[in-house]
Short mmCIF file of C-alpha atoms in Angstrom, two decimals:
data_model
loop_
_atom_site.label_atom_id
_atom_site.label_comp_id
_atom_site.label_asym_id
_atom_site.label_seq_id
_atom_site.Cartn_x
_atom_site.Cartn_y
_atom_site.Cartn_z
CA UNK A 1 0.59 13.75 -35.73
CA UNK A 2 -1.62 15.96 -33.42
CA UNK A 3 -2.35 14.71 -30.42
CA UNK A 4 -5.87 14.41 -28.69
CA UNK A 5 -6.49 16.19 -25.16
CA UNK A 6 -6.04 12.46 -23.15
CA UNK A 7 -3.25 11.83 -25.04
CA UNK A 8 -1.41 15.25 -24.29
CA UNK A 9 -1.97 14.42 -20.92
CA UNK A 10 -1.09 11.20 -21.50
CA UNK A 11 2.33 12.04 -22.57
CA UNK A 12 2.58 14.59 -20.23
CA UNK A 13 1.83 12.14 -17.12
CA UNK A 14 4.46 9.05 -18.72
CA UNK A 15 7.46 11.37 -19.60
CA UNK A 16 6.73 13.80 -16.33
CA UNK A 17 6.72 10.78 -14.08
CA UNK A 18 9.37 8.88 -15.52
CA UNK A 19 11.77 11.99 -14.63
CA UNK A 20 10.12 12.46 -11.11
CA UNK A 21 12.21 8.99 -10.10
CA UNK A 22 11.15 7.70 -6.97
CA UNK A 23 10.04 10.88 -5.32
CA UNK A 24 6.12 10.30 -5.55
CA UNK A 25 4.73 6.33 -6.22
CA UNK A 26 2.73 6.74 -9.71
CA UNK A 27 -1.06 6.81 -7.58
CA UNK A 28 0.25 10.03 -5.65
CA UNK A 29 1.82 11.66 -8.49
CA UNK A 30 -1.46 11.42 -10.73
CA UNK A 31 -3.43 13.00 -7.66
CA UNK A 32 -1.08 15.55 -7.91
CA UNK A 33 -1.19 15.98 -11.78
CA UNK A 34 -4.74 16.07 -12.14
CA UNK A 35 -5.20 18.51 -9.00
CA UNK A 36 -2.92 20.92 -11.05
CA UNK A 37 -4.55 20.21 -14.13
CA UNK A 38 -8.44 20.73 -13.39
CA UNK A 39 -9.40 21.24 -16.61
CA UNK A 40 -8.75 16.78 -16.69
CA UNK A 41 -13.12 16.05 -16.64
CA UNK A 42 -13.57 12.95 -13.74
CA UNK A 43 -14.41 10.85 -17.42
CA UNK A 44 -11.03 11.62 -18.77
CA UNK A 45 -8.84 11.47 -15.75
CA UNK A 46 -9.94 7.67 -15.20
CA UNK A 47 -9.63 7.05 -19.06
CA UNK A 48 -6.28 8.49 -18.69
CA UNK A 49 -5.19 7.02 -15.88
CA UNK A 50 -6.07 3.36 -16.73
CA UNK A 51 -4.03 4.04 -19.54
CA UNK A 52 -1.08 4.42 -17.40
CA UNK A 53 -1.36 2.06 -14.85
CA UNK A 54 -1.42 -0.69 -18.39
CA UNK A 55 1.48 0.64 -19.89
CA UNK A 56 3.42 0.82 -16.77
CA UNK A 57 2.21 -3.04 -16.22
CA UNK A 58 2.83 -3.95 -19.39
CA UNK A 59 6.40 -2.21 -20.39
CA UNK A 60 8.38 -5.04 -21.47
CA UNK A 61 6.13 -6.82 -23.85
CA UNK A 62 5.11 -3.26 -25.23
CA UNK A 63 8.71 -2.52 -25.52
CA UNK A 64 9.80 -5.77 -27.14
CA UNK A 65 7.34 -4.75 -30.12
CA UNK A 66 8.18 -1.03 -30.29
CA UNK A 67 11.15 0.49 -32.46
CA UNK A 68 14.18 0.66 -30.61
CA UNK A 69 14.95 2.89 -28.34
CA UNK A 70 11.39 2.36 -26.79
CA UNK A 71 9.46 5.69 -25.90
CA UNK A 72 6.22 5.86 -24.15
CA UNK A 73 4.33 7.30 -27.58
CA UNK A 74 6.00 4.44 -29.04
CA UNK A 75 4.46 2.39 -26.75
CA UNK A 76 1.47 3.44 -26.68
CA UNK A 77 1.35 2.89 -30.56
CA UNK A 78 1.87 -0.50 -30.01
CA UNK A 79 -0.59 -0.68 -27.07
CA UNK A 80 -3.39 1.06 -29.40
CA UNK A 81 -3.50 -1.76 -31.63
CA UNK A 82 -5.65 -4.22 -30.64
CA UNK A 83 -4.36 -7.12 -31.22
CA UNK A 84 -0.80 -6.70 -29.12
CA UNK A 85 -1.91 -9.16 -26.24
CA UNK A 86 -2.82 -12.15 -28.93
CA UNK A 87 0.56 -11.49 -30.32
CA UNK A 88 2.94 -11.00 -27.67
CA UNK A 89 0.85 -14.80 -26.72
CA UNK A 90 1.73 -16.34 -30.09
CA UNK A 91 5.16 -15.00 -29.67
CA UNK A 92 7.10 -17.87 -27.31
CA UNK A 93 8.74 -14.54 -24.78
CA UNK A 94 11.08 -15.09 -22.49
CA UNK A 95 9.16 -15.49 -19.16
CA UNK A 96 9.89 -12.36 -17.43
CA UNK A 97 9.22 -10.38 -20.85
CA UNK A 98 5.63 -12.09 -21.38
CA UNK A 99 4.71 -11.65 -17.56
CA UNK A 100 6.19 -7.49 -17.90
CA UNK A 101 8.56 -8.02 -14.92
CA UNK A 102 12.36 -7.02 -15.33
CA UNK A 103 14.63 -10.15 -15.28
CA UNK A 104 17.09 -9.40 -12.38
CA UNK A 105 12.95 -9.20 -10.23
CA UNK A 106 11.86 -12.40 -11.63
CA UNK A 107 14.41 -14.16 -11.15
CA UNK A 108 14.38 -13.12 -7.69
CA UNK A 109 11.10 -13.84 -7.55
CA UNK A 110 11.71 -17.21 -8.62
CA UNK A 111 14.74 -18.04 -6.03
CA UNK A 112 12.41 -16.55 -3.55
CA UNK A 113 8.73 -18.53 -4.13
CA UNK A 114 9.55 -20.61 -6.49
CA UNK A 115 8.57 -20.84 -10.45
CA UNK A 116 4.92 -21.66 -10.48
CA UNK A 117 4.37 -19.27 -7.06
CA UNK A 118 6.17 -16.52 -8.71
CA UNK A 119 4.99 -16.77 -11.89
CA UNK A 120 1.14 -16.95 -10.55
CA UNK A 121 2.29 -14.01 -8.60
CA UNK A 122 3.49 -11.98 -11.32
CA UNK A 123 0.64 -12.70 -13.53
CA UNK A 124 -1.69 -11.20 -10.91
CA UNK A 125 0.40 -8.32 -10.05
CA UNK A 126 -0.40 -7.34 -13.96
CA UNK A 127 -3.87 -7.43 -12.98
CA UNK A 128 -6.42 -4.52 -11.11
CA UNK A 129 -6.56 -4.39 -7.48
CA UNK A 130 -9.89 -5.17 -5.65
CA UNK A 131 -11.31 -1.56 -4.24
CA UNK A 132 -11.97 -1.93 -0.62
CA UNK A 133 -13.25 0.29 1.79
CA UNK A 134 -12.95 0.29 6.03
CA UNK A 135 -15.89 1.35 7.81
CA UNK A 136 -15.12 3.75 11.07
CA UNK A 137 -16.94 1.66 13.73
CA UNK A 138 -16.43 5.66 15.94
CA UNK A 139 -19.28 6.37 13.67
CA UNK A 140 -21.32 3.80 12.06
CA UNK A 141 -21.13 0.36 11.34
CA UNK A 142 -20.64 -1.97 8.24
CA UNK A 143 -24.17 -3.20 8.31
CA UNK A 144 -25.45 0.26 8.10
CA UNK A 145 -23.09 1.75 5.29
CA UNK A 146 -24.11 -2.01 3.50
CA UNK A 147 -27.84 -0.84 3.66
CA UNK A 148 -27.18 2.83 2.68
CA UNK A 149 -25.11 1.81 -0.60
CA UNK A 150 -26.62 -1.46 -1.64
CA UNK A 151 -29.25 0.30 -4.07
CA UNK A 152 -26.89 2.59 -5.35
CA UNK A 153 -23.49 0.58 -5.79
CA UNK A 154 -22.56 -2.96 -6.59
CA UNK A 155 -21.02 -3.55 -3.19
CA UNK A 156 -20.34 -6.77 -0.62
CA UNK A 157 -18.84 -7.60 2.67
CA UNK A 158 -15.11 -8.62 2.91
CA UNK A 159 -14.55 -11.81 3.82
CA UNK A 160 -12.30 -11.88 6.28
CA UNK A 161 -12.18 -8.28 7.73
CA UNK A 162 -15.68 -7.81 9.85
CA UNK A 163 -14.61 -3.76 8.90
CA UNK A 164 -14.22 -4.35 5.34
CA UNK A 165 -16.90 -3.68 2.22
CA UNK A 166 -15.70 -4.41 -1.70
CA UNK A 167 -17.09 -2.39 -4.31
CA UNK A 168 -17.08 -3.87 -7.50
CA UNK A 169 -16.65 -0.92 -9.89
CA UNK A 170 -14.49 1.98 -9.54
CA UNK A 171 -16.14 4.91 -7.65
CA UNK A 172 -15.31 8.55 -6.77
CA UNK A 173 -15.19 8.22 -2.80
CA UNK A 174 -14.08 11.61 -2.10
CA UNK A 175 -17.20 13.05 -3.10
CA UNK A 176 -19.21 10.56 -1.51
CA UNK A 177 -21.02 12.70 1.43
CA UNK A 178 -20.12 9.28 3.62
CA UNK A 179 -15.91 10.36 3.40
CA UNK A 180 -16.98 13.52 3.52
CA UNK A 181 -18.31 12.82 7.24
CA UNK A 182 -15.74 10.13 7.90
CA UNK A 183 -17.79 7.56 7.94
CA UNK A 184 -15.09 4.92 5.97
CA UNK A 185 -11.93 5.24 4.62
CA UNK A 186 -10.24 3.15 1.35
CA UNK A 187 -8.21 0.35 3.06
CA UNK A 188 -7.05 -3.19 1.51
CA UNK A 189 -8.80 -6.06 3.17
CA UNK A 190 -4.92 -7.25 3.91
CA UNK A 191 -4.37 -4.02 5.44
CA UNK A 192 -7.06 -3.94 7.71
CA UNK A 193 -6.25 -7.45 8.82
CA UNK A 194 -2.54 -6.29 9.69
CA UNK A 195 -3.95 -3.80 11.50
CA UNK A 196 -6.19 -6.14 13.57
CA UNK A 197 -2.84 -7.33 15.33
CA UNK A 198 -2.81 -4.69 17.62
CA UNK A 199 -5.14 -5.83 20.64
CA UNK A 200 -5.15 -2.46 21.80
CA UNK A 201 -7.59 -1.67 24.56
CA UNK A 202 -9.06 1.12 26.48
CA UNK A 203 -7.10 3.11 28.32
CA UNK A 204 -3.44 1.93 26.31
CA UNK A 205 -0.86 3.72 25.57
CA UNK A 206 -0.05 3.47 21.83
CA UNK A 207 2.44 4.42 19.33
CA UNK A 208 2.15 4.58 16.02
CA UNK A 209 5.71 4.92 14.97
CA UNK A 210 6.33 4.99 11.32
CA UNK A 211 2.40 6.00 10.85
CA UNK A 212 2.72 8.00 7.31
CA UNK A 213 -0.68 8.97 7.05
CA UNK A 214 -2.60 7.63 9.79
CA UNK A 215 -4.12 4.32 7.95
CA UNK A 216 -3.43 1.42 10.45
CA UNK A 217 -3.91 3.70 13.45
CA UNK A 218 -7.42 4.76 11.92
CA UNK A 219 -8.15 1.29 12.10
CA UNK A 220 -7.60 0.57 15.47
CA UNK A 221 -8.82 3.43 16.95
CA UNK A 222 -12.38 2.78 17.33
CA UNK A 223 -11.33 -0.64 19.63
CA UNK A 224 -9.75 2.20 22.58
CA UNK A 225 -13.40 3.91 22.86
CA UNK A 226 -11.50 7.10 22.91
CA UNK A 227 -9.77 6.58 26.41
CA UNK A 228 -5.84 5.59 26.44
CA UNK A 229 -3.56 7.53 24.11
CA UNK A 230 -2.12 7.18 20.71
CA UNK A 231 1.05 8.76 19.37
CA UNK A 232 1.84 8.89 15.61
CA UNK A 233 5.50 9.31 14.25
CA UNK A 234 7.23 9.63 11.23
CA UNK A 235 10.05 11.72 9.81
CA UNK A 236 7.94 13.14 7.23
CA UNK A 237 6.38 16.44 8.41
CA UNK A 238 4.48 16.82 5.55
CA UNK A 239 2.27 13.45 5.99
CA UNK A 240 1.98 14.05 9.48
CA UNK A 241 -0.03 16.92 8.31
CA UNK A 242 -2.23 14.76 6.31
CA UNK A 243 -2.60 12.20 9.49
CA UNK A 244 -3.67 15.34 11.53
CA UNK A 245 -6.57 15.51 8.78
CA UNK A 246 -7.88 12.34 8.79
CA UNK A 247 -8.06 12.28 12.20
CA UNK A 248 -9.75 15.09 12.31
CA UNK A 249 -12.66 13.77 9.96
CA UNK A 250 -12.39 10.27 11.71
CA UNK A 251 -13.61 11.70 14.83
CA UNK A 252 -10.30 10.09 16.31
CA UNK A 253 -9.83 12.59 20.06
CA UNK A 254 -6.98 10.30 21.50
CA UNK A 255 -4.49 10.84 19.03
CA UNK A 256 -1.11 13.01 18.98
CA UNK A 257 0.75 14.16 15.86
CA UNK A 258 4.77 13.41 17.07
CA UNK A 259 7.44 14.63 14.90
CA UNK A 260 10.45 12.82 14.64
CA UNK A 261 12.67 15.79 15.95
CA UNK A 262 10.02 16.22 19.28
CA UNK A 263 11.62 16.70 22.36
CA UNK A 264 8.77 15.28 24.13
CA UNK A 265 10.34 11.37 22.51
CA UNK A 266 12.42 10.91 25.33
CA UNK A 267 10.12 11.08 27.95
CA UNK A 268 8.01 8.32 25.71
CA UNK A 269 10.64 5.72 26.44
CA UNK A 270 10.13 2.24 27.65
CA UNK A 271 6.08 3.84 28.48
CA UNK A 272 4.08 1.88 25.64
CA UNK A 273 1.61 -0.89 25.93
CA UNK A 274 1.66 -1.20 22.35
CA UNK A 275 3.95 -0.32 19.46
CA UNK A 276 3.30 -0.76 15.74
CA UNK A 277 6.12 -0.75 13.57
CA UNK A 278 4.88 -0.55 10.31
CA UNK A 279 7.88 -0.25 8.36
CA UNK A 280 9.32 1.18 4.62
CA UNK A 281 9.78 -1.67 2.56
CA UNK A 282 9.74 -3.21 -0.91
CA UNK A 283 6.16 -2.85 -1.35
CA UNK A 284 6.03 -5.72 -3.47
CA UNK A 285 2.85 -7.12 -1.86
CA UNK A 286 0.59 -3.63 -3.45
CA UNK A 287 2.34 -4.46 -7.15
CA UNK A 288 -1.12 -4.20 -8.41
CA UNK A 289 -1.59 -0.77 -7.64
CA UNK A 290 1.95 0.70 -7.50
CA UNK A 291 2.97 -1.29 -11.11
CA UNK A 292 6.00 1.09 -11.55
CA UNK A 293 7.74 -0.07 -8.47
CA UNK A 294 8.55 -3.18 -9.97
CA UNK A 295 10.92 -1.30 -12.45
CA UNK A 296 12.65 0.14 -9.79
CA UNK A 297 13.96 -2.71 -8.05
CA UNK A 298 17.36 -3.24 -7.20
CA UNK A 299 18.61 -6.18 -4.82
CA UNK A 300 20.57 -3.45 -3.92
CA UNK A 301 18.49 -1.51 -2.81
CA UNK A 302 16.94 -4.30 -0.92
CA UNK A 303 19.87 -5.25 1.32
CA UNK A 304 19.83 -1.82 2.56
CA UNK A 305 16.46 -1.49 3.25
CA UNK A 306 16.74 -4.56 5.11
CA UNK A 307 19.15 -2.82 7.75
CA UNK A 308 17.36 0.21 7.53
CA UNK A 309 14.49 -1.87 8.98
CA UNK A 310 16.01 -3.59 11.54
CA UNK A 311 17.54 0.19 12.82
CA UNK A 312 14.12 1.48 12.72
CA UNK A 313 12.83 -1.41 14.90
CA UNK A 314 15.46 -1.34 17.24
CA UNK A 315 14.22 2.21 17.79
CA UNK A 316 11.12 1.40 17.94
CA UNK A 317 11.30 -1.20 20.44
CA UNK A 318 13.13 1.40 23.24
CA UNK A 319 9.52 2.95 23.79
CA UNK A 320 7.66 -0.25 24.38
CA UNK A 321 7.32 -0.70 28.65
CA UNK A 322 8.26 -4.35 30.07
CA UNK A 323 5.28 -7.18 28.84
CA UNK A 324 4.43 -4.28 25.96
CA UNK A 325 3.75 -6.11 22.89
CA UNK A 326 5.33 -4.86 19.26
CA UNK A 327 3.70 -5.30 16.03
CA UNK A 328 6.13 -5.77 12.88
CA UNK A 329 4.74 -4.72 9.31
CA UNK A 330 5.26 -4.99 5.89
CA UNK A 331 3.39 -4.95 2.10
CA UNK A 332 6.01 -7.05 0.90
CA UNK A 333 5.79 -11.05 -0.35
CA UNK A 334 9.68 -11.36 0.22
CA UNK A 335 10.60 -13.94 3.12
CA UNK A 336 13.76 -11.57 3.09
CA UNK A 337 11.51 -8.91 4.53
CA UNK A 338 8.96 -11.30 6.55
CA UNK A 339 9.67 -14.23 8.39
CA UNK A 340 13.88 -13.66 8.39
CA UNK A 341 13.01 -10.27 9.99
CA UNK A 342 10.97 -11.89 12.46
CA UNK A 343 13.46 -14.49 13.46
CA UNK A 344 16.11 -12.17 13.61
CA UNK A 345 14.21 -10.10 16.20
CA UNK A 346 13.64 -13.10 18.34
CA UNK A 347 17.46 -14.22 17.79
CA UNK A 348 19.09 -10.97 19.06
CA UNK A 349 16.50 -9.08 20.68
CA UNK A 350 15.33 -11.83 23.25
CA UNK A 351 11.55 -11.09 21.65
CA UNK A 352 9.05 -14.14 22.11
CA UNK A 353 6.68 -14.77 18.88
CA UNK A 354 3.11 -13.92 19.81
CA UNK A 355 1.45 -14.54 15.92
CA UNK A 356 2.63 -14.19 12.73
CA UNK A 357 0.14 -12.57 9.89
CA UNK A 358 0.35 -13.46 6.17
CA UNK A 359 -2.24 -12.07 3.28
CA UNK A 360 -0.88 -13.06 -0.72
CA UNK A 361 -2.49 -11.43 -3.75
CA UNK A 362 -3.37 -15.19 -4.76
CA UNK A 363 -5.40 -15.39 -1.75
CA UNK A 364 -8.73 -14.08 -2.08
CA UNK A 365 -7.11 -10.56 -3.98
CA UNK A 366 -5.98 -9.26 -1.30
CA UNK A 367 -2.41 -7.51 -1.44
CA UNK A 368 0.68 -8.68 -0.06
CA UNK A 369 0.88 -8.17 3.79
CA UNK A 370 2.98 -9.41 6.93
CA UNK A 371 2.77 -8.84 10.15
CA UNK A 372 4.62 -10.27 13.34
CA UNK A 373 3.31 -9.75 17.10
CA UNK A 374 5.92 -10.08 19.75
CA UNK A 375 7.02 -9.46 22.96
CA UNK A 376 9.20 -9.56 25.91
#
């Protein structure tokens, strides 16, 4: 059967990504695809890529009614038909089959929040994510950008995050002349929030020290009136280079790229005020928007990472100076990750518990975020 122009691409994104592994998470790989593919129309590239996020979310139910082996055209088939939903609902499926989550992840979930929790948890995670922007209070304010947009987009305030505005349709931001000029950038409600645990002041020395991008630090900025320094690390040379960027547009002037191989670390040491450890992690609070990374999970995989955070926070923690105070992060729901991290830092590392920070996708639509403030 030929094969319209969305679903070629179609195809082309499912069976392209599914081979890519865990190199890109799905939203960067179809920025990627469709900025090597121009000839995608804006129309088609967000018919295409709903497509994908739903049959991502909803691969086990869609494979329980394909032929066997499952395929993503196979799939889709069954996803084209309209009545799928009504019948995987008259069909009595297993739990984790009927809520699309593999069993060895439910089940997890389950020992880890409980039935009704998890399963309230997973049924949301099969759901869109809220689109939330973060104003830049270097350059305007949320009560301006409210004004500019109100006639032209169905937007409101956040309600917890004085930064935050939702829009309530899906919007091309990056050709909005306000990104353009750095006036906002796309931020979760919980992530702003997280971010709002570092106090930082004027004048503070800062580091940033698994930054990626430059999100959180972006957020916090504006509160150091451009005096003080910030420092932002990662091992990834690559996203440094996209931190450098949005910087740049943020009209951020106190702010230093800092590779992880930078001779300059060691004179860093024991020198912060404040340090924000925003670490790699499940990500199982952003299911919503990063659906595939549910069918990569592997307990694992998860005891690892949960050394390879408490290594990274150890290293962390050498650059913050005596009465410094350290900000632990995650997008994850898993206590593993949250609150047993957080006591294990006060158990061996002789850190006192400032605040602890909690946002759940059941709570307003937020995603999943944790922080923990500490000290010596």
């Amino acid at each position: 059967m030929a094969l319209s122009f969305r679903e070629f691409h179609l195809f082309q994104i499912l069976n392209g990504f599914s081979q890519e592994n865990k190199r890109f998470p799905l939203d960067r790989y179809l920025s990627h695809y469709f900025r090597s593919h121009r000839a995608v129309g804006s129309k088609d590239r967000r018919m295409i890529a709903d497509t994908v996020y739903d049959l991502i979310r909803w691969r086990a139910p869609l494979d329980h009614f394909s032929i066997y082996p499952p395929t993503w055209e196979s799939r889709y088939f069954v996803y084209s038909q309209t009545a799928w939903r009504e019948r995987a609902q008259a069909a009595s499926l297993p739990p984790h089959i009927a809520l699309s989550f593999p069993q060895s992840y439910y089940s997890f979930l389950v020992a880890a929040l409980g039935r009704e929790k998890a399963e309230e948890f997973c049924a949301l995670s099969n759901e869109s994510a809220p689109t939330v922007v973060r104003v830049n209070g270097l350059k305007t304010t949320r009560e301006n950008l409210l004004k500019s947009w109100e006639r032209l987009y169905p937007v409101s305030p956040t309600s917890h995050s004085p930064w935050g505005i939702r829009f309530h349709k899906k919007v091309n931001f990056f050709a909005m002349k306000e990104f353009k000029e750095g006036l906002f950038e796309i931020q979760d409600e919980g992530s702003q929030l997280l971010a709002d645990l570092m106090e930082v002041e004027p004048g503070d020395q800062v580091l940033d020290y698994c930054s990626g991008s430059g999100g959180k630090t972006l957020a916090f900025a504006c509160r150091m009136q451009k005096r003080g320094q910030i420092y932002l690390h990662d091992k990834r040379k690559e996203i440094l280079a996209e931190a450098k960027k949005r910087l740049r547009r943020a009209g951020v002037q106190n702010a230093q790229i800092l590779c992880y191989d930078d001779p300059k670390k060691g004179q860093l040491k024991h020198t912060m005020d404040w340090v924000l450890v925003d670490l790699p992690c499940s990500g199982s609070g952003t299911l919503r928007r990063n659906p595939d990374m549910k069918w990569k999970f592997q307990r694992e995989e998860l005891e690892q990472l949960l050394a390879e955070q408490r290594n990274i926070f150890k290293e962390a923690l050498t650059f913050l100076k005596p009465k410094g105070k350290i900000v632990y992060g995650t997008c994850s729901v898993f206590p593993q990750e949250n609150e047993d991290q957080a006591a294990y830092f006060q158990k061996h590392l002789s850190l006192s518990l400032e605040r602890l920070f909690q946002t759940f996708p059941l709570h307003e639509g937020m995603d999943g975020f944790f922080g923990a403030r500490l000290t010596f």
